mmCIF file of C-alpha atoms in Angstrom:
data_model
loop_
_atom_site.group_PDB
_atom_site.id
_atom_site.type_symbol
_atom_site.label_atom_id
_atom_site.label_comp_id
_atom_site.label_asym_id
_atom_site.label_seq_id
_atom_site.Cartn_x
_atom_site.Cartn_y
_atom_site.Cartn_z
ATOM 1 C CA MET P 1 -12.064 2.183 -25.349
ATOM 2 C CA GLN P 2 -9.418 3.160 -27.849
ATOM 3 C CA PRO P 3 -5.948 1.687 -27.286
ATOM 4 C CA GLN P 4 -2.981 4.012 -27.307
ATOM 5 C CA GLN P 5 -1.187 4.578 -30.574
ATOM 6 C CA PHE P 6 2.078 2.754 -31.094
ATOM 7 C CA ILE P 7 5.116 4.392 -32.640
ATOM 8 C CA LEU P 8 8.270 2.497 -33.517
ATOM 9 C CA ASN P 9 9.837 5.057 -35.851
ATOM 10 C CA THR P 10 9.034 2.581 -38.632
ATOM 11 C CA PRO P 11 6.240 2.352 -41.227
ATOM 12 C CA THR P 12 2.836 1.059 -40.105
ATOM 13 C CA LYS P 13 3.412 -2.206 -41.941
ATOM 14 C CA SER P 14 6.430 -3.031 -39.776
ATOM 15 C CA ARG P 15 6.955 -6.673 -38.879
ATOM 16 C CA ILE P 16 6.332 -7.062 -35.150
ATOM 17 C CA ALA P 17 6.693 -10.075 -32.878
ATOM 18 C CA VAL P 18 4.183 -10.469 -30.062
ATOM 19 C CA ALA P 19 5.235 -12.404 -26.964
ATOM 20 C CA MET P 20 2.203 -14.660 -26.472
ATOM 21 C CA SER P 21 1.650 -16.517 -23.204
ATOM 22 C CA GLY P 22 -1.751 -17.978 -24.003
ATOM 23 C CA GLY P 23 -3.460 -15.442 -21.741
ATOM 24 C CA VAL P 24 -5.944 -12.705 -22.528
ATOM 25 C CA ASP P 25 -3.496 -9.777 -22.306
ATOM 26 C CA SER P 26 -0.978 -10.934 -24.907
ATOM 27 C CA SER P 27 -3.797 -12.267 -27.110
ATOM 28 C CA VAL P 28 -5.519 -8.878 -27.206
ATOM 29 C CA ALA P 29 -2.192 -7.090 -27.722
ATOM 30 C CA ALA P 30 -1.668 -9.220 -30.835
ATOM 31 C CA ALA P 31 -5.204 -8.581 -32.066
ATOM 32 C CA LEU P 32 -4.928 -4.799 -31.629
ATOM 33 C CA LEU P 33 -1.649 -4.596 -33.536
ATOM 34 C CA ARG P 34 -3.041 -6.732 -36.337
ATOM 35 C CA GLN P 35 -6.032 -4.382 -36.604
ATOM 36 C CA GLU P 36 -3.644 -1.425 -36.887
ATOM 37 C CA GLY P 37 -1.994 -2.974 -39.916
ATOM 38 C CA TYR P 38 1.208 -4.367 -38.475
ATOM 39 C CA ASP P 39 2.659 -7.544 -39.950
ATOM 40 C CA ILE P 40 2.694 -9.619 -36.789
ATOM 41 C CA PHE P 41 3.597 -13.088 -35.624
ATOM 42 C CA GLY P 42 3.525 -14.732 -32.223
ATOM 43 C CA LEU P 43 6.424 -15.992 -30.127
ATOM 44 C CA THR P 44 5.870 -18.268 -27.149
ATOM 45 C CA MET P 45 8.533 -19.353 -24.673
ATOM 46 C CA ARG P 46 8.661 -23.001 -23.631
ATOM 47 C CA LEU P 47 9.543 -22.740 -19.940
ATOM 48 C CA PRO P 48 10.480 -25.528 -17.528
ATOM 49 C CA ARG P 49 7.744 -26.845 -15.284
ATOM 50 C CA SER P 50 8.664 -26.857 -11.626
ATOM 51 C CA ARG P 51 8.948 -30.660 -11.519
ATOM 52 C CA GLU P 52 11.508 -30.499 -14.360
ATOM 53 C CA PHE P 53 13.859 -28.260 -12.393
ATOM 54 C CA LEU P 54 17.217 -29.936 -11.787
ATOM 55 C CA ALA P 55 15.647 -33.380 -12.345
ATOM 56 C CA GLU P 56 18.232 -36.098 -12.945
ATOM 57 C CA SER P 57 16.152 -37.296 -15.885
ATOM 58 C CA PRO P 58 13.218 -35.698 -17.727
ATOM 59 C CA PRO P 59 9.766 -36.533 -16.316
ATOM 60 C CA PRO P 60 7.550 -38.821 -18.447
ATOM 61 C CA ASP P 61 5.520 -35.895 -19.801
ATOM 62 C CA ALA P 62 8.539 -33.666 -20.552
ATOM 63 C CA ASP P 63 7.753 -33.643 -24.284
ATOM 64 C CA ASP P 64 4.044 -32.903 -23.835
ATOM 65 C CA GLU P 65 3.096 -29.392 -24.893
ATOM 66 C CA PRO P 66 1.926 -27.329 -21.894
ATOM 67 C CA MET P 67 -1.617 -25.980 -21.939
ATOM 68 C CA TYR P 68 -0.489 -22.340 -22.196
ATOM 69 C CA ILE P 69 1.276 -23.115 -25.483
ATOM 70 C CA GLN P 70 -1.832 -24.875 -26.794
ATOM 71 C CA ASP P 71 -3.877 -21.797 -25.836
ATOM 72 C CA ALA P 72 -1.411 -19.523 -27.648
ATOM 73 C CA ARG P 73 -1.643 -21.729 -30.749
ATOM 74 C CA ARG P 74 -5.446 -21.532 -30.761
ATOM 75 C CA THR P 75 -5.358 -17.758 -30.418
ATOM 76 C CA ALA P 76 -2.821 -17.422 -33.239
ATOM 77 C CA GLU P 77 -4.997 -19.601 -35.473
ATOM 78 C CA ASN P 78 -8.061 -17.486 -34.647
ATOM 79 C CA LEU P 79 -6.139 -14.318 -35.516
ATOM 80 C CA GLY P 80 -4.640 -15.834 -38.663
ATOM 81 C CA ILE P 81 -1.026 -15.263 -37.630
ATOM 82 C CA PRO P 82 1.926 -17.661 -37.380
ATOM 83 C CA LEU P 83 3.190 -18.730 -33.950
ATOM 84 C CA TYR P 84 6.713 -19.895 -33.179
ATOM 85 C CA VAL P 85 7.586 -21.741 -29.962
ATOM 86 C CA MET P 86 11.079 -21.184 -28.579
ATOM 87 C CA ASP P 87 12.398 -23.794 -26.156
ATOM 88 C CA ILE P 88 14.400 -21.794 -23.609
ATOM 89 C CA ARG P 89 14.068 -24.213 -20.702
ATOM 90 C CA GLU P 90 17.777 -24.657 -20.140
ATOM 91 C CA GLN P 91 18.595 -20.942 -20.252
ATOM 92 C CA PHE P 92 15.636 -20.138 -18.000
ATOM 93 C CA ARG P 93 16.774 -22.729 -15.464
ATOM 94 C CA GLU P 94 20.305 -21.375 -15.394
ATOM 95 C CA GLN P 95 19.614 -17.633 -15.477
ATOM 96 C CA ILE P 96 16.284 -17.181 -13.687
ATOM 97 C CA ILE P 97 15.385 -20.193 -11.546
ATOM 98 C CA ARG P 98 18.911 -20.626 -10.224
ATOM 99 C CA TYR P 99 19.010 -16.912 -9.320
ATOM 100 C CA PHE P 100 15.611 -17.221 -7.618
ATOM 101 C CA CYS P 101 16.723 -20.138 -5.434
ATOM 102 C CA GLU P 102 20.166 -18.791 -4.593
ATOM 103 C CA GLU P 103 18.694 -15.475 -3.484
ATOM 104 C CA TYR P 104 16.345 -17.217 -1.061
ATOM 105 C CA TYR P 105 19.186 -19.272 0.370
ATOM 106 C CA ALA P 106 21.187 -16.054 0.815
ATOM 107 C CA GLY P 107 18.432 -14.610 2.998
ATOM 108 C CA ARG P 108 16.940 -12.392 0.310
ATOM 109 C CA THR P 109 13.437 -12.369 -1.202
ATOM 110 C CA PRO P 110 13.861 -12.043 -4.977
ATOM 111 C CA ASN P 111 11.524 -10.947 -7.725
ATOM 112 C CA PRO P 112 12.526 -13.063 -10.739
ATOM 113 C CA CYS P 113 10.337 -11.098 -13.189
ATOM 114 C CA VAL P 114 12.612 -8.082 -12.734
ATOM 115 C CA TYR P 115 15.522 -10.040 -14.249
ATOM 116 C CA CYS P 116 13.515 -12.204 -16.638
ATOM 117 C CA ASN P 117 12.122 -9.227 -18.547
ATOM 118 C CA PRO P 118 15.430 -7.685 -19.734
ATOM 119 C CA THR P 119 17.335 -10.972 -19.906
ATOM 120 C CA ILE P 120 14.844 -13.435 -21.371
ATOM 121 C CA LYS P 121 11.720 -11.739 -22.694
ATOM 122 C CA PHE P 122 13.255 -8.571 -24.159
ATOM 123 C CA GLY P 123 16.668 -10.197 -24.598
ATOM 124 C CA THR P 124 16.723 -13.805 -25.775
ATOM 125 C CA LEU P 125 13.166 -13.801 -27.123
ATOM 126 C CA PHE P 126 13.706 -10.642 -29.143
ATOM 127 C CA GLY P 127 16.869 -12.214 -30.553
ATOM 128 C CA TYR P 128 14.667 -14.964 -31.969
ATOM 129 C CA ALA P 129 12.234 -12.316 -33.198
ATOM 130 C CA GLN P 130 14.975 -10.471 -35.086
ATOM 131 C CA ALA P 131 16.067 -13.718 -36.720
ATOM 132 C CA LEU P 132 12.490 -14.012 -37.999
ATOM 133 C CA GLY P 133 12.580 -10.488 -39.420
ATOM 134 C CA ALA P 134 10.938 -8.515 -36.609
ATOM 135 C CA GLU P 135 11.723 -4.826 -36.150
ATOM 136 C CA GLY P 136 10.062 -4.640 -32.744
ATOM 137 C CA MET P 137 8.324 -6.692 -30.101
ATOM 138 C CA ALA P 138 5.041 -6.228 -28.261
ATOM 139 C CA THR P 139 3.865 -7.694 -24.971
ATOM 140 C CA GLY P 140 0.675 -7.639 -22.928
ATOM 141 C CA HIS P 141 2.183 -5.635 -20.068
ATOM 142 C CA TYR P 142 0.101 -2.822 -18.616
ATOM 143 C CA VAL P 143 2.540 0.055 -19.046
ATOM 144 C CA LYS P 144 3.151 3.003 -21.391
ATOM 145 C CA ARG P 145 6.318 3.790 -23.318
ATOM 146 C CA GLU P 146 7.360 7.110 -24.798
ATOM 147 C CA TYR P 147 10.365 9.165 -25.832
ATOM 148 C CA HIS P 148 10.611 11.931 -23.225
ATOM 149 C CA ALA P 149 11.767 15.267 -24.623
ATOM 150 C CA ALA P 150 13.086 16.627 -21.320
ATOM 151 C CA TYR P 151 15.039 13.507 -20.393
ATOM 152 C CA ARG P 152 15.942 12.892 -24.053
ATOM 153 C CA ARG P 153 15.528 9.179 -23.434
ATOM 154 C CA TYR P 154 12.904 6.490 -23.762
ATOM 155 C CA VAL P 155 10.945 6.063 -20.545
ATOM 156 C CA LEU P 156 8.115 3.995 -19.180
ATOM 157 C CA ARG P 157 5.035 5.521 -17.617
ATOM 158 C CA ALA P 158 2.674 3.794 -15.235
ATOM 159 C CA ALA P 159 -0.426 2.334 -16.864
ATOM 160 C CA SER P 160 -3.678 4.298 -16.800
ATOM 161 C CA ASN P 161 -5.165 1.547 -14.645
ATOM 162 C CA ALA P 162 -3.062 1.852 -11.486
ATOM 163 C CA ALA P 163 -4.280 -1.486 -10.122
ATOM 164 C CA LYS P 164 -2.790 -3.315 -13.128
ATOM 165 C CA ASP P 165 0.320 -1.180 -13.675
ATOM 166 C CA GLN P 166 3.415 -3.330 -14.311
ATOM 167 C CA SER P 167 6.061 -0.635 -14.703
ATOM 168 C CA TYR P 168 7.688 -1.863 -11.473
ATOM 169 C CA PHE P 169 8.757 -5.096 -13.196
ATOM 170 C CA LEU P 170 10.228 -3.377 -16.260
ATOM 171 C CA TYR P 171 12.583 -0.752 -14.830
ATOM 172 C CA ARG P 172 15.677 -2.686 -15.954
ATOM 173 C CA LEU P 173 14.901 -2.441 -19.679
ATOM 174 C CA SER P 174 17.675 -0.726 -21.638
ATOM 175 C CA GLN P 175 17.243 2.162 -24.058
ATOM 176 C CA GLU P 176 17.768 -0.231 -26.957
ATOM 177 C CA GLN P 177 15.081 -2.552 -25.621
ATOM 178 C CA LEU P 178 12.632 0.294 -25.005
ATOM 179 C CA ALA P 179 13.162 1.706 -28.491
ATOM 180 C CA ARG P 180 11.870 -1.487 -30.110
ATOM 181 C CA SER P 181 9.086 -2.297 -27.616
ATOM 182 C CA LEU P 182 5.324 -1.878 -27.921
ATOM 183 C CA PHE P 183 2.796 -2.012 -25.084
ATOM 184 C CA PRO P 184 -0.711 -1.845 -26.580
ATOM 185 C CA LEU P 185 -2.559 -2.223 -23.263
ATOM 186 C CA GLY P 186 -1.033 0.696 -21.351
ATOM 187 C CA GLY P 187 -4.140 2.849 -21.559
ATOM 188 C CA MET P 188 -6.689 0.111 -20.904
ATOM 189 C CA THR P 189 -8.383 -1.645 -18.006
ATOM 190 C CA LYS P 190 -8.552 -5.403 -17.582
ATOM 191 C CA GLU P 191 -12.297 -5.380 -18.222
ATOM 192 C CA GLU P 192 -11.769 -3.495 -21.481
ATOM 193 C CA VAL P 193 -9.199 -6.081 -22.520
ATOM 194 C CA ARG P 194 -11.567 -8.953 -21.698
ATOM 195 C CA HIS P 195 -14.366 -7.208 -23.603
ATOM 196 C CA ILE P 196 -12.189 -6.868 -26.706
ATOM 197 C CA ALA P 197 -11.284 -10.560 -26.466
ATOM 198 C CA ARG P 198 -14.972 -11.498 -26.379
ATOM 199 C CA THR P 199 -15.852 -9.278 -29.334
ATOM 200 C CA LEU P 200 -13.038 -10.909 -31.320
ATOM 201 C CA GLY P 201 -14.356 -14.376 -30.550
ATOM 202 C CA LEU P 202 -11.507 -15.213 -28.174
ATOM 203 C CA GLN P 203 -13.950 -16.448 -25.553
ATOM 204 C CA GLU P 204 -11.665 -19.043 -23.964
ATOM 205 C CA VAL P 205 -8.831 -16.635 -23.242
ATOM 206 C CA ALA P 206 -11.282 -13.880 -22.263
ATOM 207 C CA GLU P 207 -12.465 -15.969 -19.326
ATOM 208 C CA LYS P 208 -9.051 -17.254 -18.206
ATOM 209 C CA SER P 209 -8.127 -16.468 -14.619
ATOM 210 C CA GLU P 210 -5.233 -14.185 -13.738
ATOM 211 C CA SER P 211 -1.784 -15.747 -14.037
ATOM 212 C CA GLN P 212 0.080 -16.446 -10.815
ATOM 213 C CA GLU P 213 2.888 -14.226 -9.571
ATOM 214 C CA ILE P 214 5.772 -16.688 -10.116
ATOM 215 C CA CYS P 215 5.181 -18.498 -13.399
ATOM 216 C CA PHE P 216 7.459 -21.472 -12.747
ATOM 217 C CA VAL P 217 6.184 -22.417 -9.263
ATOM 218 C CA SER P 218 2.943 -23.983 -10.418
ATOM 219 C CA ASP P 219 2.330 -27.249 -8.617
ATOM 220 C CA GLN P 220 4.448 -26.886 -5.482
ATOM 221 C CA SER P 221 4.780 -24.567 -2.523
ATOM 222 C CA TYR P 222 7.802 -22.254 -2.426
ATOM 223 C CA GLN P 223 9.329 -24.450 0.270
ATOM 224 C CA GLN P 224 8.893 -27.629 -1.797
ATOM 225 C CA PHE P 225 10.291 -25.893 -4.841
ATOM 226 C CA LEU P 226 13.318 -24.511 -3.019
ATOM 227 C CA ASP P 227 13.996 -27.858 -1.369
ATOM 228 C CA THR P 228 14.718 -29.328 -4.815
ATOM 229 C CA TYR P 229 17.659 -26.977 -5.221
ATOM 230 C CA PHE P 230 20.044 -28.250 -2.544
ATOM 231 C CA PRO P 231 20.779 -31.948 -2.103
ATOM 232 C CA ALA P 232 19.220 -33.777 0.820
ATOM 233 C CA GLY P 233 21.328 -33.712 3.960
ATOM 234 C CA LYS P 234 22.697 -30.178 3.559
ATOM 235 C CA ASP P 235 22.570 -28.449 6.949
ATOM 236 C CA LEU P 236 20.595 -25.232 6.575
ATOM 237 C CA SER P 237 19.579 -24.919 10.218
ATOM 238 C CA GLY P 238 20.417 -22.011 12.498
ATOM 239 C CA ASN P 239 19.267 -20.007 15.496
ATOM 240 C CA ILE P 240 16.290 -17.746 15.976
ATOM 241 C CA THR P 241 17.420 -14.735 18.023
ATOM 242 C CA ASN P 242 16.066 -11.428 19.214
ATOM 243 C CA THR P 243 17.647 -8.150 18.121
ATOM 244 C CA SER P 244 20.041 -8.301 21.090
ATOM 245 C CA GLY P 245 21.387 -11.676 19.967
ATOM 246 C CA ARG P 246 19.679 -13.825 22.590
ATOM 247 C CA VAL P 247 18.868 -17.298 21.222
ATOM 248 C CA LEU P 248 15.134 -18.049 21.353
ATOM 249 C CA GLY P 249 14.976 -21.213 19.283
ATOM 250 C CA THR P 250 16.176 -22.904 16.104
ATOM 251 C CA HIS P 251 15.030 -23.104 12.486
ATOM 252 C CA GLN P 252 15.584 -25.348 9.453
ATOM 253 C CA GLY P 253 16.762 -22.691 6.984
ATOM 254 C CA ILE P 254 16.569 -18.943 6.377
ATOM 255 C CA HIS P 255 15.023 -19.642 2.961
ATOM 256 C CA LEU P 256 11.807 -20.498 4.839
ATOM 257 C CA TYR P 257 11.430 -16.926 6.132
ATOM 258 C CA THR P 258 10.989 -13.425 4.790
ATOM 259 C CA ILE P 259 11.125 -9.967 6.344
ATOM 260 C CA GLY P 260 7.881 -9.072 8.120
ATOM 261 C CA GLN P 261 6.778 -12.683 8.576
ATOM 262 C CA ARG P 262 4.787 -13.334 11.756
ATOM 263 C CA LYS P 263 3.350 -16.827 11.435
ATOM 264 C CA GLY P 264 5.316 -20.049 11.643
ATOM 265 C CA LEU P 265 8.236 -18.672 13.656
ATOM 266 C CA GLY P 266 8.251 -21.588 16.076
ATOM 267 C CA VAL P 267 8.686 -19.469 19.204
ATOM 268 C CA ALA P 268 6.075 -18.213 21.675
ATOM 269 C CA LEU P 269 6.865 -14.998 23.537
ATOM 270 C CA GLY P 270 3.429 -13.856 24.667
ATOM 271 C CA SER P 271 3.183 -10.990 22.163
ATOM 272 C CA PRO P 272 3.538 -10.792 18.362
ATOM 273 C CA ARG P 273 7.042 -11.032 16.914
ATOM 274 C CA TYR P 274 8.147 -10.582 13.325
ATOM 275 C CA VAL P 275 11.174 -11.453 11.223
ATOM 276 C CA VAL P 276 13.248 -8.260 11.093
ATOM 277 C CA GLU P 277 16.512 -9.612 9.656
ATOM 278 C CA LEU P 278 17.965 -12.704 7.966
ATOM 279 C CA ASN P 279 21.719 -13.214 8.332
ATOM 280 C CA PRO P 280 23.200 -15.622 5.755
ATOM 281 C CA GLU P 281 26.653 -15.555 7.389
ATOM 282 C CA THR P 282 25.454 -16.774 10.784
ATOM 283 C CA LYS P 283 22.259 -18.390 9.439
ATOM 284 C CA ALA P 284 20.339 -16.454 12.109
ATOM 285 C CA VAL P 285 16.683 -15.493 11.847
ATOM 286 C CA VAL P 286 16.324 -12.292 13.892
ATOM 287 C CA ILE P 287 12.878 -11.477 15.250
ATOM 288 C CA GLY P 288 11.567 -8.337 16.924
ATOM 289 C CA GLU P 289 8.537 -6.202 17.597
ATOM 290 C CA ASN P 290 6.509 -4.495 14.898
ATOM 291 C CA GLN P 291 8.185 -1.105 15.372
ATOM 292 C CA GLU P 292 11.560 -2.704 14.647
ATOM 293 C CA LEU P 293 10.387 -3.447 11.102
ATOM 294 C CA PHE P 294 10.368 0.223 10.079
ATOM 295 C CA SER P 295 13.316 1.671 8.161
ATOM 296 C CA SER P 296 13.989 5.251 7.137
ATOM 297 C CA ARG P 297 16.919 4.380 4.867
ATOM 298 C CA PHE P 298 18.392 1.435 3.021
ATOM 299 C CA SER P 299 21.138 0.606 0.561
ATOM 300 C CA ALA P 300 20.515 -0.591 -2.994
ATOM 301 C CA ARG P 301 22.798 -2.377 -5.452
ATOM 302 C CA ASP P 302 22.789 -3.349 -9.114
ATOM 303 C CA LEU P 303 21.342 0.024 -10.092
ATOM 304 C CA SER P 304 19.660 0.343 -13.485
ATOM 305 C CA MET P 305 18.673 3.870 -14.518
ATOM 306 C CA MET P 306 16.149 4.520 -17.271
ATOM 307 C CA ALA P 307 15.266 8.215 -17.524
ATOM 308 C CA LEU P 308 18.814 9.144 -16.493
ATOM 309 C CA GLU P 309 22.018 7.796 -17.953
ATOM 310 C CA ARG P 310 23.414 7.379 -14.437
ATOM 311 C CA LEU P 311 22.789 8.508 -10.879
ATOM 312 C CA SER P 312 25.372 11.265 -10.457
ATOM 313 C CA ALA P 313 23.656 13.554 -7.931
ATOM 314 C CA PRO P 314 21.005 13.322 -5.205
ATOM 315 C CA LEU P 315 17.639 12.489 -6.751
ATOM 316 C CA ASN P 316 14.363 13.627 -5.205
ATOM 317 C CA CYS P 317 11.683 11.194 -6.297
ATOM 318 C CA GLN P 318 9.135 8.646 -5.125
ATOM 319 C CA VAL P 319 10.171 5.061 -4.376
ATOM 320 C CA LYS P 320 8.261 1.793 -4.459
ATOM 321 C CA ILE P 321 9.863 -0.830 -2.215
ATOM 322 C CA ARG P 322 7.615 -3.637 -3.484
ATOM 323 C CA TYR P 323 5.108 -4.105 -6.263
ATOM 324 C CA ARG P 324 1.890 -3.598 -4.286
ATOM 325 C CA ASN P 325 3.168 -0.688 -2.184
ATOM 326 C CA ALA P 326 2.348 2.909 -2.986
ATOM 327 C CA ALA P 327 5.324 5.048 -3.982
ATOM 328 C CA THR P 328 6.663 7.162 -1.119
ATOM 329 C CA PRO P 329 8.765 10.378 -1.266
ATOM 330 C CA ALA P 330 12.489 9.786 -0.931
ATOM 331 C CA THR P 331 15.947 11.054 -1.794
ATOM 332 C CA VAL P 332 18.305 8.698 -3.610
ATOM 333 C CA LEU P 333 22.012 9.359 -3.058
ATOM 334 C CA PRO P 334 24.816 8.015 -5.260
ATOM 335 C CA GLY P 335 26.742 5.198 -3.604
ATOM 336 C CA GLU P 336 30.421 4.333 -3.598
ATOM 337 C CA THR P 337 30.136 2.865 -7.114
ATOM 338 C CA PRO P 338 27.782 3.692 -10.026
ATOM 339 C CA GLU P 339 25.870 0.492 -9.237
ATOM 340 C CA GLU P 340 25.101 1.460 -5.634
ATOM 341 C CA ALA P 341 22.815 3.973 -3.930
ATOM 342 C CA ILE P 342 21.522 5.010 -0.521
ATOM 343 C CA VAL P 343 17.776 5.670 -0.303
ATOM 344 C CA ILE P 344 16.525 8.039 2.410
ATOM 345 C CA LEU P 345 12.768 7.777 2.939
ATOM 346 C CA GLU P 346 10.683 10.779 3.951
ATOM 347 C CA GLN P 347 8.523 8.485 6.085
ATOM 348 C CA PRO P 348 9.826 5.180 7.529
ATOM 349 C CA GLN P 349 8.512 2.154 5.656
ATOM 350 C CA ARG P 350 7.613 -1.236 7.077
ATOM 351 C CA ALA P 351 9.454 -4.427 6.089
ATOM 352 C CA VAL P 352 12.004 -3.071 3.617
ATOM 353 C CA THR P 353 13.088 -6.425 2.214
ATOM 354 C CA PRO P 354 16.539 -7.287 0.795
ATOM 355 C CA GLY P 355 16.232 -8.854 -2.649
ATOM 356 C CA GLN P 356 13.141 -6.893 -3.629
ATOM 357 C CA SER P 357 13.430 -4.007 -6.065
ATOM 358 C CA ALA P 358 13.271 -0.349 -5.118
ATOM 359 C CA VAL P 359 11.919 1.487 -8.163
ATOM 360 C CA PHE P 360 12.288 5.258 -8.493
ATOM 361 C CA TYR P 361 9.499 7.374 -10.011
ATOM 362 C CA ASP P 362 8.940 10.980 -11.020
ATOM 363 C CA GLY P 363 5.165 10.950 -10.783
ATOM 364 C CA ASP P 364 4.209 8.208 -13.233
ATOM 365 C CA ILE P 365 7.604 8.172 -15.008
ATOM 366 C CA VAL P 366 10.037 5.363 -14.221
ATOM 367 C CA LEU P 367 13.450 6.856 -13.446
ATOM 368 C CA GLY P 368 15.211 3.584 -12.638
ATOM 369 C CA GLY P 369 15.775 1.361 -9.649
ATOM 370 C CA GLY P 370 17.936 -1.178 -7.891
ATOM 371 C CA ILE P 371 17.903 -4.241 -5.669
ATOM 372 C CA ILE P 372 17.449 -3.594 -1.953
ATOM 373 C CA GLU P 373 20.665 -4.697 -0.266
ATOM 374 C CA ARG P 374 20.298 -3.831 3.379
ATOM 375 C CA ALA P 375 17.743 -2.054 5.537
ATOM 376 C CA ARG P 376 18.141 -0.632 9.052
ATOM 377 C CA ILE P 377 21.477 0.946 8.100
ATOM 378 C CA SER P 378 22.815 3.933 10.047
#
């Protein structure tokens, strides 16, 4: 149960910030680095609660410290390290939550973690860490980082525990960010992490349940959360059509649907139908049969390459089209601009969803990725 060794090209006594969320993963990451002799301190982000988002005035408990920060403080005290809390609520609202909502209203299904990691966690938060004297920053992500001799660049590798691997969410990290990052849990399982927490006396965090997928949607449904974004009275309605354009019904907003959805369509046709396309220009929700959900190619935008400086030639690799999907063989072709690509899949994939990330792998090595723009292209 030995954690991987961590190399920052700095002496062992380097000063390292640990992004602490109050959960077991970041707590154990901090404990392991402290045991290895690093001079560490904790950093915790104060994020907006969902009921604070775009509120005209702060809620009555706006100044109360959230439980996750209290948990991080207790862990830091148990480890004998300082903890600093950074209030980034306003920046998080503007850069992450606004993006999340606007993508849904544009008919796309976003993954905010993909942008939060390079922008907030390894961007803004590390800026605070540097101001406090840190040379690097560690997190509790399940992923491995190394300098790859063949690529001559820093890369991420999938975690040893495939079920917990989080490399998909980190493909947008820059070389500068990778060079100063530490991931102590990359070679461990969740049970090993919980066991270490118990042996260190961190019983409370050891027994905490898994964090939810979207950290800022805590006490509302997605629909309730998204409804706070646009003022009441805005007309978001449109038609539900089949793939030939025939109108089958109406809906109250494309943000209420995602590709592949079957339930809650509001139309009865005698056999299962699924959302196959969302059109923000016409506000149409297009439904079809299951076979119409499969795509053999799609376009991607906002490319971010990791193992390669840029995509300059066809790339044979494996592609994940969403976090829980297995990677599938594909060829990635350069697009019209350096930020665009066409992905040709060896086997058609179901429900290729605009707004999600397509992440390119060479085995367990992250090559890069981009945001799915459009499926079912010719």
